[in-house]
Amino acid sequence: MSFTLVDDADHLSSALDDLPDGPWGVDVERGDSLRYHRRAALIQVGADGRAVLIDPLAIDDLSALNAAIAGRLCILHALTNDLAPLAKVGVAPEEVADTSVAAALLGLPTGLAPLMEEILGVELAPDKERFQRADWEHRPLSDEMLAYAAGDVTELPALWTALADRLEEAGRMPWYQQELAATLETAADESRSWRDVRGTGRLRPQARAILRRLWLAREEIAATQDVAPNRILHDKVLVDLAAHPPETPDGLVKRSDRRRGVLRRNAERLFTALSAGAEDDPIEREGPSRRWRDEDRAAQDRMRRARSAVADELGIDPGVLCPGRVLWSAIAAEPADGRELCAAAGLRPWQTELLAEPLWEAYVGDDA
């Protein structure tokens, strides 16, 4: 494996010209773990054992890279992590493939290192977690870090070729195309919601109103100061404050057992939001008005078992075939047939084709 580090715009085009024709692997090392705004700290492109490592902190104009990938298939692994930071520096791949999506549909490991080893016999850096935690914004980057970054892209085109062949042989390329389209929609949607905070569903309606106000205030603070929201106020503390509101800003600060300095500087603003939430109209839980019935729970259990049986036959994870959380939506819709059931669950065509009949039979149970 060989790589070139480019931190000068004048050398970018010539470095990219040295890469092979055809698809390129693309990856991003991000330096935003402590920040609100996602940003690229290093961009890697490569193929056939060669890589160009591009420093976006030193090069403002990456139009040469964008031109080089125009019309070229770009292979990424878990692209939802990379497309947004690439877009922020003006780089937008037109045609992409995702080896993580392909692996999931083939029942293979979705982590890049085990996938590379199983499919290509290539071993990546053994201490991957250490590099993932590294400070990629610090300069200069060590030779060890650069070698790790290059290793993530040089064999991606070969990996995709092998996975694409397997998808075709298994008749699962249409599944992959549908899942890739859905993944791209997810990657394009950077919206965040207070409803995504773990534990929200257990809160009383008035506490949900408080949580919403607190969450919005935290988002505004985090975006303005470019700080990761959990570094201001962790989600667990957010839920606790909503469930058991303190009486003063100081009481709010004392609820957190870490990073109190950052929290104290924003305590008044957060406490004002909390107080406003206490005066807002209660926010009821989303979903059907009726409560779970014993027969609903029984139907869900039967449907989970039916889903798992189909997934076992296919050799893929049950959650890839059909996320368990969507089954309640299907039950609550009181569907008239299997296709209605799958539509209510938000399943894609390939999933519906496989699951409409077994899920329907499980749903109606002894009444079939």
PDB file of N, CA and C in Angstrom, residues 158-214:
ATOM      1  N   ALA A 158     -12.268  -3.186  -4.699  1.00  0.00           N
ATOM      2  CA  ALA A 158     -12.209  -4.650  -4.824  1.00  0.00           C
ATOM      3  C   ALA A 158     -13.251  -5.308  -3.937  1.00  0.00           C
ATOM      4  N   LEU A 159     -13.458  -4.741  -2.762  1.00  0.00           N
ATOM      5  CA  LEU A 159     -14.475  -5.282  -1.857  1.00  0.00           C
ATOM      6  C   LEU A 159     -15.852  -5.152  -2.475  1.00  0.00           C
ATOM      7  N   TRP A 160     -16.145  -3.994  -3.064  1.00  0.00           N
ATOM      8  CA  TRP A 160     -17.459  -3.796  -3.681  1.00  0.00           C
ATOM      9  C   TRP A 160     -17.668  -4.756  -4.849  1.00  0.00           C
ATOM     10  N   THR A 161     -16.647  -4.976  -5.655  1.00  0.00           N
ATOM     11  CA  THR A 161     -16.770  -5.907  -6.782  1.00  0.00           C
ATOM     12  C   THR A 161     -17.159  -7.300  -6.292  1.00  0.00           C
ATOM     13  N   ALA A 162     -16.509  -7.746  -5.229  1.00  0.00           N
ATOM     14  CA  ALA A 162     -16.811  -9.072  -4.683  1.00  0.00           C
ATOM     15  C   ALA A 162     -18.223  -9.129  -4.114  1.00  0.00           C
ATOM     16  N   LEU A 163     -18.628  -8.070  -3.405  1.00  0.00           N
ATOM     17  CA  LEU A 163     -19.972  -8.049  -2.816  1.00  0.00           C
ATOM     18  C   LEU A 163     -21.044  -7.946  -3.900  1.00  0.00           C
ATOM     19  N   ALA A 164     -20.785  -7.140  -4.928  1.00  0.00           N
ATOM     20  CA  ALA A 164     -21.765  -7.004  -6.012  1.00  0.00           C
ATOM     21  C   ALA A 164     -21.973  -8.338  -6.715  1.00  0.00           C
ATOM     22  N   ASP A 165     -20.888  -9.087  -6.902  1.00  0.00           N
ATOM     23  CA  ASP A 165     -21.021 -10.418  -7.518  1.00  0.00           C
ATOM     24  C   ASP A 165     -21.900 -11.318  -6.652  1.00  0.00           C
ATOM     25  N   ARG A 166     -21.699 -11.276  -5.364  1.00  0.00           N
ATOM     26  CA  ARG A 166     -22.500 -12.106  -4.460  1.00  0.00           C
ATOM     27  C   ARG A 166     -23.969 -11.678  -4.459  1.00  0.00           C
ATOM     28  N   LEU A 167     -24.205 -10.378  -4.506  1.00  0.00           N
ATOM     29  CA  LEU A 167     -25.592  -9.892  -4.560  1.00  0.00           C
ATOM     30  C   LEU A 167     -26.293 -10.395  -5.821  1.00  0.00           C
ATOM     31  N   GLU A 168     -25.589 -10.328  -6.949  1.00  0.00           N
ATOM     32  CA  GLU A 168     -26.163 -10.800  -8.215  1.00  0.00           C
ATOM     33  C   GLU A 168     -26.435 -12.300  -8.162  1.00  0.00           C
ATOM     34  N   GLU A 169     -25.478 -13.059  -7.647  1.00  0.00           N
ATOM     35  CA  GLU A 169     -25.640 -14.511  -7.579  1.00  0.00           C
ATOM     36  C   GLU A 169     -26.800 -14.903  -6.680  1.00  0.00           C
ATOM     37  N   ALA A 170     -27.016 -14.138  -5.610  1.00  0.00           N
ATOM     38  CA  ALA A 170     -28.095 -14.453  -4.665  1.00  0.00           C
ATOM     39  C   ALA A 170     -29.432 -13.852  -5.090  1.00  0.00           C
ATOM     40  N   GLY A 171     -29.443 -13.093  -6.178  1.00  0.00           N
ATOM     41  CA  GLY A 171     -30.672 -12.434  -6.623  1.00  0.00           C
ATOM     42  C   GLY A 171     -31.091 -11.292  -5.703  1.00  0.00           C
ATOM     43  N   ARG A 172     -30.126 -10.717  -4.991  1.00  0.00           N
ATOM     44  CA  ARG A 172     -30.459  -9.692  -4.005  1.00  0.00           C
ATOM     45  C   ARG A 172     -30.041  -8.278  -4.416  1.00  0.00           C
ATOM     46  N   MET A 173     -29.601  -8.105  -5.650  1.00  0.00           N
ATOM     47  CA  MET A 173     -29.228  -6.765  -6.080  1.00  0.00           C
ATOM     48  C   MET A 173     -30.416  -5.794  -6.018  1.00  0.00           C
ATOM     49  N   PRO A 174     -31.650  -6.216  -6.382  1.00  0.00           N
ATOM     50  CA  PRO A 174     -32.785  -5.293  -6.210  1.00  0.00           C
ATOM     51  C   PRO A 174     -33.000  -4.897  -4.751  1.00  0.00           C
ATOM     52  N   TRP A 175     -32.772  -5.830  -3.827  1.00  0.00           N
ATOM     53  CA  TRP A 175     -32.879  -5.483  -2.405  1.00  0.00           C
ATOM     54  C   TRP A 175     -31.873  -4.383  -2.070  1.00  0.00           C
ATOM     55  N   TYR A 176     -30.646  -4.603  -2.537  1.00  0.00           N
ATOM     56  CA  TYR A 176     -29.582  -3.637  -2.258  1.00  0.00           C
ATOM     57  C   TYR A 176     -29.932  -2.257  -2.818  1.00  0.00           C
ATOM     58  N   GLN A 177     -30.431  -2.217  -4.024  1.00  0.00           N
ATOM     59  CA  GLN A 177     -30.750  -0.926  -4.651  1.00  0.00           C
ATOM     60  C   GLN A 177     -31.817  -0.173  -3.860  1.00  0.00           C
ATOM     61  N   GLN A 178     -32.818  -0.917  -3.361  1.00  0.00           N
ATOM     62  CA  GLN A 178     -33.848  -0.271  -2.543  1.00  0.00           C
ATOM     63  C   GLN A 178     -33.285   0.210  -1.206  1.00  0.00           C
ATOM     64  N   GLU A 179     -32.436  -0.590  -0.591  1.00  0.00           N
ATOM     65  CA  GLU A 179     -31.848  -0.199   0.691  1.00  0.00           C
ATOM     66  C   GLU A 179     -30.880   0.961   0.517  1.00  0.00           C
ATOM     67  N   LEU A 180     -30.136   0.987  -0.564  1.00  0.00           N
ATOM     68  CA  LEU A 180     -29.222   2.094  -0.810  1.00  0.00           C
ATOM     69  C   LEU A 180     -29.996   3.398  -0.978  1.00  0.00           C
ATOM     70  N   ALA A 181     -31.102   3.339  -1.734  1.00  0.00           N
ATOM     71  CA  ALA A 181     -31.915   4.539  -1.920  1.00  0.00           C
ATOM     72  C   ALA A 181     -32.437   5.065  -0.580  1.00  0.00           C
ATOM     73  N   ALA A 182     -32.880   4.145   0.280  1.00  0.00           N
ATOM     74  CA  ALA A 182     -33.371   4.552   1.598  1.00  0.00           C
ATOM     75  C   ALA A 182     -32.244   5.122   2.448  1.00  0.00           C
ATOM     76  N   THR A 183     -31.058   4.526   2.342  1.00  0.00           N
ATOM     77  CA  THR A 183     -29.903   5.012   3.095  1.00  0.00           C
ATOM     78  C   THR A 183     -29.507   6.409   2.649  1.00  0.00           C
ATOM     79  N   LEU A 184     -29.570   6.669   1.358  1.00  0.00           N
ATOM     80  CA  LEU A 184     -29.242   7.997   0.847  1.00  0.00           C
ATOM     81  C   LEU A 184     -30.242   9.043   1.332  1.00  0.00           C
ATOM     82  N   GLU A 185     -31.507   8.648   1.424  1.00  0.00           N
ATOM     83  CA  GLU A 185     -32.508   9.576   1.974  1.00  0.00           C
ATOM     84  C   GLU A 185     -32.176   9.916   3.418  1.00  0.00           C
ATOM     85  N   THR A 186     -31.792   8.904   4.181  1.00  0.00           N
ATOM     86  CA  THR A 186     -31.424   9.129   5.573  1.00  0.00           C
ATOM     87  C   THR A 186     -30.208  10.033   5.678  1.00  0.00           C
ATOM     88  N   ALA A 187     -29.211   9.810   4.808  1.00  0.00           N
ATOM     89  CA  ALA A 187     -27.988  10.606   4.842  1.00  0.00           C
ATOM     90  C   ALA A 187     -28.266  12.065   4.499  1.00  0.00           C
ATOM     91  N   ALA A 188     -29.250  12.296   3.618  1.00  0.00           N
ATOM     92  CA  ALA A 188     -29.568  13.665   3.216  1.00  0.00           C
ATOM     93  C   ALA A 188     -30.370  14.406   4.275  1.00  0.00           C
ATOM     94  N   ASP A 189     -31.018  13.658   5.168  1.00  0.00           N
ATOM     95  CA  ASP A 189     -31.856  14.267   6.195  1.00  0.00           C
ATOM     96  C   ASP A 189     -31.054  14.389   7.488  1.00  0.00           C
ATOM     97  N   GLU A 190     -30.585  15.605   7.769  1.00  0.00           N
ATOM     98  CA  GLU A 190     -29.805  15.835   8.979  1.00  0.00           C
ATOM     99  C   GLU A 190     -30.674  16.375  10.115  1.00  0.00           C
ATOM    100  N   SER A 191     -31.981  16.298   9.930  1.00  0.00           N
ATOM    101  CA  SER A 191     -32.872  16.837  10.947  1.00  0.00           C
ATOM    102  C   SER A 191     -32.760  16.042  12.242  1.00  0.00           C
ATOM    103  N   ARG A 192     -32.927  16.744  13.342  1.00  0.00           N
ATOM    104  CA  ARG A 192     -32.867  16.133  14.664  1.00  0.00           C
ATOM    105  C   ARG A 192     -34.187  16.425  15.364  1.00  0.00           C
ATOM    106  N   SER A 193     -34.558  15.585  16.308  1.00  0.00           N
ATOM    107  CA  SER A 193     -35.834  15.762  16.996  1.00  0.00           C
ATOM    108  C   SER A 193     -35.693  15.433  18.475  1.00  0.00           C
ATOM    109  N   TRP A 194     -36.399  16.182  19.296  1.00  0.00           N
ATOM    110  CA  TRP A 194     -36.417  15.912  20.732  1.00  0.00           C
ATOM    111  C   TRP A 194     -37.064  14.566  21.018  1.00  0.00           C
ATOM    112  N   ARG A 195     -37.899  14.113  20.118  1.00  0.00           N
ATOM    113  CA  ARG A 195     -38.566  12.824  20.320  1.00  0.00           C
ATOM    114  C   ARG A 195     -37.595  11.647  20.236  1.00  0.00           C
ATOM    115  N   ASP A 196     -36.392  11.893  19.696  1.00  0.00           N
ATOM    116  CA  ASP A 196     -35.410  10.812  19.570  1.00  0.00           C
ATOM    117  C   ASP A 196     -34.646  10.567  20.861  1.00  0.00           C
ATOM    118  N   VAL A 197     -34.813  11.416  21.855  1.00  0.00           N
ATOM    119  CA  VAL A 197     -34.102  11.234  23.120  1.00  0.00           C
ATOM    120  C   VAL A 197     -34.619   9.987  23.824  1.00  0.00           C
ATOM    121  N   ARG A 198     -33.702   9.097  24.181  1.00  0.00           N
ATOM    122  CA  ARG A 198     -34.096   7.851  24.832  1.00  0.00           C
ATOM    123  C   ARG A 198     -34.768   8.147  26.176  1.00  0.00           C
ATOM    124  N   GLY A 199     -35.918   7.548  26.397  1.00  0.00           N
ATOM    125  CA  GLY A 199     -36.661   7.754  27.632  1.00  0.00           C
ATOM    126  C   GLY A 199     -37.818   8.706  27.494  1.00  0.00           C
ATOM    127  N   THR A 200     -37.932   9.370  26.323  1.00  0.00           N
ATOM    128  CA  THR A 200     -39.020  10.328  26.107  1.00  0.00           C
ATOM    129  C   THR A 200     -40.383   9.660  26.226  1.00  0.00           C
ATOM    130  N   GLY A 201     -40.497   8.449  25.705  1.00  0.00           N
ATOM    131  CA  GLY A 201     -41.790   7.771  25.707  1.00  0.00           C
ATOM    132  C   GLY A 201     -42.322   7.457  27.090  1.00  0.00           C
ATOM    133  N   ARG A 202     -41.450   7.425  28.101  1.00  0.00           N
ATOM    134  CA  ARG A 202     -41.900   7.109  29.463  1.00  0.00           C
ATOM    135  C   ARG A 202     -42.326   8.341  30.249  1.00  0.00           C
ATOM    136  N   LEU A 203     -42.124   9.519  29.699  1.00  0.00           N
ATOM    137  CA  LEU A 203     -42.438  10.749  30.428  1.00  0.00           C
ATOM    138  C   LEU A 203     -43.931  11.059  30.414  1.00  0.00           C
ATOM    139  N   ARG A 204     -44.386  11.738  31.463  1.00  0.00           N
ATOM    140  CA  ARG A 204     -45.768  12.241  31.500  1.00  0.00           C
ATOM    141  C   ARG A 204     -45.913  13.355  30.462  1.00  0.00           C
ATOM    142  N   PRO A 205     -47.126  13.633  30.012  1.00  0.00           N
ATOM    143  CA  PRO A 205     -47.342  14.660  28.977  1.00  0.00           C
ATOM    144  C   PRO A 205     -46.712  16.011  29.308  1.00  0.00           C
ATOM    145  N   GLN A 206     -46.852  16.495  30.565  1.00  0.00           N
ATOM    146  CA  GLN A 206     -46.260  17.794  30.885  1.00  0.00           C
ATOM    147  C   GLN A 206     -44.742  17.733  30.879  1.00  0.00           C
ATOM    148  N   ALA A 207     -44.192  16.607  31.324  1.00  0.00           N
ATOM    149  CA  ALA A 207     -42.740  16.441  31.292  1.00  0.00           C
ATOM    150  C   ALA A 207     -42.225  16.424  29.852  1.00  0.00           C
ATOM    151  N   ARG A 208     -43.021  15.897  28.948  1.00  0.00           N
ATOM    152  CA  ARG A 208     -42.632  15.905  27.535  1.00  0.00           C
ATOM    153  C   ARG A 208     -42.561  17.330  27.006  1.00  0.00           C
ATOM    154  N   ALA A 209     -43.465  18.177  27.444  1.00  0.00           N
ATOM    155  CA  ALA A 209     -43.428  19.584  27.035  1.00  0.00           C
ATOM    156  C   ALA A 209     -42.166  20.262  27.566  1.00  0.00           C
ATOM    157  N   ILE A 210     -41.790  19.929  28.788  1.00  0.00           N
ATOM    158  CA  ILE A 210     -40.562  20.486  29.376  1.00  0.00           C
ATOM    159  C   ILE A 210     -39.343  19.983  28.614  1.00  0.00           C
ATOM    160  N   LEU A 211     -39.329  18.686  28.334  1.00  0.00           N
ATOM    161  CA  LEU A 211     -38.209  18.113  27.598  1.00  0.00           C
ATOM    162  C   LEU A 211     -38.043  18.798  26.255  1.00  0.00           C
ATOM    163  N   ARG A 212     -39.132  19.040  25.563  1.00  0.00           N
ATOM    164  CA  ARG A 212     -39.060  19.687  24.249  1.00  0.00           C
ATOM    165  C   ARG A 212     -38.403  21.060  24.361  1.00  0.00           C
ATOM    166  N   ARG A 213     -38.814  21.849  25.337  1.00  0.00           N
ATOM    167  CA  ARG A 213     -38.236  23.189  25.521  1.00  0.00           C
ATOM    168  C   ARG A 213     -36.746  23.103  25.863  1.00  0.00           C
ATOM    169  N   LEU A 214     -36.399  22.205  26.766  1.00  0.00           N
ATOM    170  CA  LEU A 214     -35.000  22.032  27.148  1.00  0.00           C
ATOM    171  C   LEU A 214     -34.151  21.600  25.956  1.00  0.00           C
TER     172      LEU A 214
END
